[in-house]
JSON list of C-alpha atoms in Angstrom, two decimals:
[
{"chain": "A", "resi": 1, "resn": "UNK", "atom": "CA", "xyz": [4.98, -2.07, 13.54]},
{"chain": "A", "resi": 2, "resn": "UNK", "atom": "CA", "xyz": [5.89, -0.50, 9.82]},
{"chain": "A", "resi": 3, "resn": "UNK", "atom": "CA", "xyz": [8.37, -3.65, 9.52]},
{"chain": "A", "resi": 4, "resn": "UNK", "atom": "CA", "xyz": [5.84, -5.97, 10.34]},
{"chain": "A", "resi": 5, "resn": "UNK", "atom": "CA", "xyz": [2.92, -4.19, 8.40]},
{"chain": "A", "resi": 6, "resn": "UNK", "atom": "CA", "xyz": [5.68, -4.85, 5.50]},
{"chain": "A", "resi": 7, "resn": "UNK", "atom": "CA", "xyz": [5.19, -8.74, 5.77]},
{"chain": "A", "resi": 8, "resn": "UNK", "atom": "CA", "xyz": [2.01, -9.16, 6.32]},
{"chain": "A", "resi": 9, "resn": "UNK", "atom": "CA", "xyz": [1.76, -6.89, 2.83]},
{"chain": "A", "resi": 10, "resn": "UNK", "atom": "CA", "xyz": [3.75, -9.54, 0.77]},
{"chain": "A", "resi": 11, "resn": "UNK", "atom": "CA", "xyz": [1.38, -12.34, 2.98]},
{"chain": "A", "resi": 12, "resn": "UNK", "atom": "CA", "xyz": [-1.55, -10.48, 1.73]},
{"chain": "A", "resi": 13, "resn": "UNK", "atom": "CA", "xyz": [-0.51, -10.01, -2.07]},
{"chain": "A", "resi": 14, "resn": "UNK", "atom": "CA", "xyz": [0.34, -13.44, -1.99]},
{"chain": "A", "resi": 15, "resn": "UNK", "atom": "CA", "xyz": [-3.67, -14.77, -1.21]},
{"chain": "A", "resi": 16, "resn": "UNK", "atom": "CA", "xyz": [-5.11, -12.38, -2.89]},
{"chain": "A", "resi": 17, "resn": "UNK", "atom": "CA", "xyz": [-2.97, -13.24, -5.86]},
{"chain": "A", "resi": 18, "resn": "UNK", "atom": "CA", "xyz": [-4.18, -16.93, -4.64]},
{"chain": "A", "resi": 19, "resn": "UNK", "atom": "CA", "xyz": [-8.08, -15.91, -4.55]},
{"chain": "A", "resi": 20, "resn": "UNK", "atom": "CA", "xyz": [-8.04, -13.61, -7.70]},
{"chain": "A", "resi": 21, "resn": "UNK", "atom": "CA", "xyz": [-6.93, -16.72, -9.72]},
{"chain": "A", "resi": 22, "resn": "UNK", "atom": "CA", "xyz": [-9.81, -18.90, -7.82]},
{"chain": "A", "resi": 23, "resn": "UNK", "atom": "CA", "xyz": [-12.89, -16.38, -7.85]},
{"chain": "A", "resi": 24, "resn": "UNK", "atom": "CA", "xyz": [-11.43, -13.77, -10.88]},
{"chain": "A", "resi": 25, "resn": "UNK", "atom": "CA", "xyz": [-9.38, -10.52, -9.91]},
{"chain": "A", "resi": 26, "resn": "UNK", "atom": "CA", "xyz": [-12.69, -8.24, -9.19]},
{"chain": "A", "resi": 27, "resn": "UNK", "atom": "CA", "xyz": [-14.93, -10.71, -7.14]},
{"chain": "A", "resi": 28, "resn": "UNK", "atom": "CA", "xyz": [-11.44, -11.55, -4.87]},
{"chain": "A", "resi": 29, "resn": "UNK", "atom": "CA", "xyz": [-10.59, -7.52, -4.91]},
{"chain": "A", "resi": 30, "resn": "UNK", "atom": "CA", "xyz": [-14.34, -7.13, -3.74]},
{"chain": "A", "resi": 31, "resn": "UNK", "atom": "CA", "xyz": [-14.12, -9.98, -0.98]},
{"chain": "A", "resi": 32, "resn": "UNK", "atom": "CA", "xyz": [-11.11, -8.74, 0.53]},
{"chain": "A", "resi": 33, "resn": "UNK", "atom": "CA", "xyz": [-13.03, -5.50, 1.09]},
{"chain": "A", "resi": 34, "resn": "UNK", "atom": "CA", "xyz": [-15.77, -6.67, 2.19]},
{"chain": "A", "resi": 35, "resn": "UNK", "atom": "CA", "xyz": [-13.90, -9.08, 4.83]},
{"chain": "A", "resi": 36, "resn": "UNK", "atom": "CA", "xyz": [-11.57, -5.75, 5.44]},
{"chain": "A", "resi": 37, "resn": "UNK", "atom": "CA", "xyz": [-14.62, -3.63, 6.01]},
{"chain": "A", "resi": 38, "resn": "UNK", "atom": "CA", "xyz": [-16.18, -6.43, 8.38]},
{"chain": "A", "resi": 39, "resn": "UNK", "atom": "CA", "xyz": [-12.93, -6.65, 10.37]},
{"chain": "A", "resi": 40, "resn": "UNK", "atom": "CA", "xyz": [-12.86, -2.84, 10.44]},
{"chain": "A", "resi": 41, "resn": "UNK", "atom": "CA", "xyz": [-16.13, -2.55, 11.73]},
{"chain": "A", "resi": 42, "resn": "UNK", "atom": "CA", "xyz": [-15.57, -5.08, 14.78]},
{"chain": "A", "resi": 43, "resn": "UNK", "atom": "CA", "xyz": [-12.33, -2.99, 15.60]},
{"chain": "A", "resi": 44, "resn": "UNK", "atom": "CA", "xyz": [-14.68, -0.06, 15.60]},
{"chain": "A", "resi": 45, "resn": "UNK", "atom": "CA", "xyz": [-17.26, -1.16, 17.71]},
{"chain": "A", "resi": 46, "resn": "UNK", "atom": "CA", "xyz": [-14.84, -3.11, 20.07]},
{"chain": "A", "resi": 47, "resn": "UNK", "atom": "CA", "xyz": [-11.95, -0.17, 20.16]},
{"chain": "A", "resi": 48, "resn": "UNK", "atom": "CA", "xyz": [-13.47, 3.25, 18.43]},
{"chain": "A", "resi": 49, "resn": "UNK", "atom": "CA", "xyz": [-12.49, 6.51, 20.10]},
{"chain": "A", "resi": 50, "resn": "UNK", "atom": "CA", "xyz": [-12.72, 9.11, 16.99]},
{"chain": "A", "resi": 51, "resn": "UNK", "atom": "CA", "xyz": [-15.74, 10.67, 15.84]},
{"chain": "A", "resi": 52, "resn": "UNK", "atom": "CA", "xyz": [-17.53, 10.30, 12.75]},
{"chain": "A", "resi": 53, "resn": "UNK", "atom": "CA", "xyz": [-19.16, 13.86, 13.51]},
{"chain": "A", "resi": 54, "resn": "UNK", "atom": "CA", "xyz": [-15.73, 15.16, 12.04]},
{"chain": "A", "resi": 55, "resn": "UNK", "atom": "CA", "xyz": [-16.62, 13.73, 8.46]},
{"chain": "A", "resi": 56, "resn": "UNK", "atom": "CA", "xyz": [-17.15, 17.21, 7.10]},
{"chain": "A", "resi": 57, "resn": "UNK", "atom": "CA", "xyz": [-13.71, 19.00, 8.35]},
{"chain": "A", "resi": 58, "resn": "UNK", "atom": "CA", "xyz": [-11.85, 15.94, 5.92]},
{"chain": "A", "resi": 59, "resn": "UNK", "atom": "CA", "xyz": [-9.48, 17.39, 3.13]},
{"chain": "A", "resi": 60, "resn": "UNK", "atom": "CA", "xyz": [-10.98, 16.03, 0.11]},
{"chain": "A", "resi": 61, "resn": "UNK", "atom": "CA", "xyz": [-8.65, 14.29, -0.91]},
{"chain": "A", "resi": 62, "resn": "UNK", "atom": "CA", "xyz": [-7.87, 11.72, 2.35]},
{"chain": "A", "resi": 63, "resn": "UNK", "atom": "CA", "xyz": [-11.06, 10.02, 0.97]},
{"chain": "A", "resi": 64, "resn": "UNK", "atom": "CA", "xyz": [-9.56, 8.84, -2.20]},
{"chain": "A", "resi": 65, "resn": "UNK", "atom": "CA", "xyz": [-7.74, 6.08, 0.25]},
{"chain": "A", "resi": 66, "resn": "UNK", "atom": "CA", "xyz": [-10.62, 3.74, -0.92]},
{"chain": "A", "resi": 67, "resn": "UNK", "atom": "CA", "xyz": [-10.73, 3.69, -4.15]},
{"chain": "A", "resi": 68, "resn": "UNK", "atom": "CA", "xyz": [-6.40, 4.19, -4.00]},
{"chain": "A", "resi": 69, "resn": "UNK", "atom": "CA", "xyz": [-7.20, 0.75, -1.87]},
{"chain": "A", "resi": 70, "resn": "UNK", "atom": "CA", "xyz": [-9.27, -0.90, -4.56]},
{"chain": "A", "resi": 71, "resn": "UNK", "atom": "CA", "xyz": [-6.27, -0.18, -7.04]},
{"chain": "A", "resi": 72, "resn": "UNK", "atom": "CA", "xyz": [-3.99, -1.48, -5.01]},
{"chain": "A", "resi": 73, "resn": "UNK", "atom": "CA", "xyz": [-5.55, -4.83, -4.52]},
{"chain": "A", "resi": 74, "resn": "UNK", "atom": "CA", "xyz": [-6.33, -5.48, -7.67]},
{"chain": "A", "resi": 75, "resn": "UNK", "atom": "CA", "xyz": [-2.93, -4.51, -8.93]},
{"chain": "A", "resi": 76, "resn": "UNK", "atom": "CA", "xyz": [-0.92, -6.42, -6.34]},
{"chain": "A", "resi": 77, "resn": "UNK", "atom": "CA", "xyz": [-3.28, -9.79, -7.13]},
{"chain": "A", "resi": 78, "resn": "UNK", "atom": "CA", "xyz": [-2.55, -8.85, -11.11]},
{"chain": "A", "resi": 79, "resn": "UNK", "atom": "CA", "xyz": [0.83, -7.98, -10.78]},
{"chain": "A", "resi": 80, "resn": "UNK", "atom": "CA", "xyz": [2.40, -11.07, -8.35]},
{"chain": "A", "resi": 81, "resn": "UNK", "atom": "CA", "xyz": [0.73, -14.32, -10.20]},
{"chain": "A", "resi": 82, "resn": "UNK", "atom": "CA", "xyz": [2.75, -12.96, -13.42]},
{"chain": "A", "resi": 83, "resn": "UNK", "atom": "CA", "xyz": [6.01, -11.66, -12.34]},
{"chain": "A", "resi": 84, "resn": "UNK", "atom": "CA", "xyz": [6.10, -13.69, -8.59]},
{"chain": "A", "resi": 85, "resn": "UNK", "atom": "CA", "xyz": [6.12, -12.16, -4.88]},
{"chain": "A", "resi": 86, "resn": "UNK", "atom": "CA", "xyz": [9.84, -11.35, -5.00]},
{"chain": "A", "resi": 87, "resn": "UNK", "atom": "CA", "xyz": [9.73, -9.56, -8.27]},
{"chain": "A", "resi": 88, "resn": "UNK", "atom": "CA", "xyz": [5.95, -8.15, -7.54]},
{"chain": "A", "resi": 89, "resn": "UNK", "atom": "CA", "xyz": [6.99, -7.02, -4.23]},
{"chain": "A", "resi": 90, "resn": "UNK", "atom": "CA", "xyz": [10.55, -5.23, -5.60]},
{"chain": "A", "resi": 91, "resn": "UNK", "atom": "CA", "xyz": [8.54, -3.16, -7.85]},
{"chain": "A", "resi": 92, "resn": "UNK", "atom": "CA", "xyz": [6.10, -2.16, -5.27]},
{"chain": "A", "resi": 93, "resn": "UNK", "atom": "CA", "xyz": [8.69, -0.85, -2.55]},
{"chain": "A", "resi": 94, "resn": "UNK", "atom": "CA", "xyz": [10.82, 0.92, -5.29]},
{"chain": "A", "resi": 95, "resn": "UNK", "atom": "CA", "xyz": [7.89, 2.62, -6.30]},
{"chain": "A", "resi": 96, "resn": "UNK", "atom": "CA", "xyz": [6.37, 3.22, -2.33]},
{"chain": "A", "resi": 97, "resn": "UNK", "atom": "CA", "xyz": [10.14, 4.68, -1.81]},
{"chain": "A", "resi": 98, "resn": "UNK", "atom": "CA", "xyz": [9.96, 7.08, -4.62]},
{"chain": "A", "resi": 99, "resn": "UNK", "atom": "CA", "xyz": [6.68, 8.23, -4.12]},
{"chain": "A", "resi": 100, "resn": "UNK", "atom": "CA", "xyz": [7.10, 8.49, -0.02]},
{"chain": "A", "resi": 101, "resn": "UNK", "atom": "CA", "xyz": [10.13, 10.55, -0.16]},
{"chain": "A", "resi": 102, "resn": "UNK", "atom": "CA", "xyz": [8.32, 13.08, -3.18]},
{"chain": "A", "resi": 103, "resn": "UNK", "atom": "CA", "xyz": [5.48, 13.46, -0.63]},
{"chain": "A", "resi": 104, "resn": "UNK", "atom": "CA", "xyz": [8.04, 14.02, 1.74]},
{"chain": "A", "resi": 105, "resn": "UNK", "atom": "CA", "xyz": [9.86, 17.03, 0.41]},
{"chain": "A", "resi": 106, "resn": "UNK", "atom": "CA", "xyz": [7.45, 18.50, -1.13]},
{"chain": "A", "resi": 107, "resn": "UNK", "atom": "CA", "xyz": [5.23, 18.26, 1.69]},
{"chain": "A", "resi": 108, "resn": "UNK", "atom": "CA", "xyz": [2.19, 16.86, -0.06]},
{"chain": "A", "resi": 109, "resn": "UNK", "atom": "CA", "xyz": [-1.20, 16.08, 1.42]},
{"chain": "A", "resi": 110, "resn": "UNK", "atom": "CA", "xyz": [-0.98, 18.46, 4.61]},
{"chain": "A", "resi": 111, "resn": "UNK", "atom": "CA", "xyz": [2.54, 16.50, 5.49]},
{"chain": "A", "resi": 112, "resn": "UNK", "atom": "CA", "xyz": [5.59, 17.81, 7.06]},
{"chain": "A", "resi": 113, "resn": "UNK", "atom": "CA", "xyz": [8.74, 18.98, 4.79]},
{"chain": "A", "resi": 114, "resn": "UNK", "atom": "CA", "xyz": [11.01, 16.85, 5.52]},
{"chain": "A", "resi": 115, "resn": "UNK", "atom": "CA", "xyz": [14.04, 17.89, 3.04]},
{"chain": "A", "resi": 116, "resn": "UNK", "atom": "CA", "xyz": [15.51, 15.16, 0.66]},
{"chain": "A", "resi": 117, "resn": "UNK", "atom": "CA", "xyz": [19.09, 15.56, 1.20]},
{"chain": "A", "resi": 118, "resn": "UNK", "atom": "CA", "xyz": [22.41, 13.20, -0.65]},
{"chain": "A", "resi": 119, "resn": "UNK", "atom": "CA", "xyz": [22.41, 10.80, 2.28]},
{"chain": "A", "resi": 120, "resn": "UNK", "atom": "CA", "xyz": [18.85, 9.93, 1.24]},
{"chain": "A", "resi": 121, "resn": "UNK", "atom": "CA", "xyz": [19.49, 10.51, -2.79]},
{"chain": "A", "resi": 122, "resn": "UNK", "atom": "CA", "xyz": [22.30, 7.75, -2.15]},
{"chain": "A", "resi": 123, "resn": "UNK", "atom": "CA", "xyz": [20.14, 5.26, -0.18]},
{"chain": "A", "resi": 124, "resn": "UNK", "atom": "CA", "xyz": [17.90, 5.31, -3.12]},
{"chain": "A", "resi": 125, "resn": "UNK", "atom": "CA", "xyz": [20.54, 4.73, -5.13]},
{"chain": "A", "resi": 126, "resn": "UNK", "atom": "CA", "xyz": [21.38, 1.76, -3.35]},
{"chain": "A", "resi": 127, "resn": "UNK", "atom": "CA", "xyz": [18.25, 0.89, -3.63]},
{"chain": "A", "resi": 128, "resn": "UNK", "atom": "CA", "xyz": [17.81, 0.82, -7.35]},
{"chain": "A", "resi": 129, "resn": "UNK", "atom": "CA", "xyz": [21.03, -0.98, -7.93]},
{"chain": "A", "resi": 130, "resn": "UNK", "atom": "CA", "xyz": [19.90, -3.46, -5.11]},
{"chain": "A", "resi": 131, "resn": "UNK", "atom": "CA", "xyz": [16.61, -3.69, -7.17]},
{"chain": "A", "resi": 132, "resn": "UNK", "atom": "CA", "xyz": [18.30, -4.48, -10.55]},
{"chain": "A", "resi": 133, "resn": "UNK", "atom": "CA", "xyz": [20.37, -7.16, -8.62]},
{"chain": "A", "resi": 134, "resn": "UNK", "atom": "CA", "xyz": [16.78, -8.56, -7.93]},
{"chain": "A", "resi": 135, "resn": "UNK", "atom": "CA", "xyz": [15.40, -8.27, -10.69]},
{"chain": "A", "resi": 136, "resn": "UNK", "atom": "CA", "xyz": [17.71, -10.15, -12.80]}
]
């Protein structure tokens, strides 16, 4: 599922890249939420088993995923029309990768410590080089 979530994230940079240029970077960042929250809402009312009683008992913080969401759209349709998917989409994992494995060991956001050793310092070193390659 996380491999194919991974395509279908360069698939969706790509048209909204595609619509920002059309409609202007806001009005396509606002349509793909609004189509999002439509689509969200049918998966609701078709397949919803939580409980929206629960709102209150929400760390702060887990509702900043919005407007985190927001930023990420727009960036992603800024960012890919001027350096292309390949490049766009380099950037994007380096930084997910660097920012997963800080939340990671330093258990941030109510997550599980999960120690960064030196197999996973090398992988990201791979990584980086592997990104350079790319980049050039």
């Amino acid at each position: 599922m996380a491999a194919v979530s991974g395509s279908l994230m360069a698939i969706q940079g790509t048209f909204n890249s595609v619509l920002g240029k059309v409609i202007g970077l806001l009005e396509g960042t606002f349509s793909v939420h609004l189509l999002g929250t439509i689509t969200a809402g049918l998966l609701l009312l078709c397949f919803g088993n939580g409980s929206f009683a629960k709102f209150s008992s929400v760390p702060w913080f887990a509702w900043l995923g919005g407007p985190i969401g927001v930023a990420i759209i727009f960036g992603v349709a800024y960012s890919i029309p001027r350096l292309g998917v390949g490049v766009a989409t380099t950037a994007i994992i380096g930084a997910q990768l660097l920012t997963a494995y800080l939340i990671d060991h330093f258990g941030l956001f109510g997550m599980e410590h999960i120690t960064f050793g030196l197999y996973k310092f090398l992988g990201i070193v791979l990584i980086v080089i592997g990104s350079k390659m790319l980049l050039n």
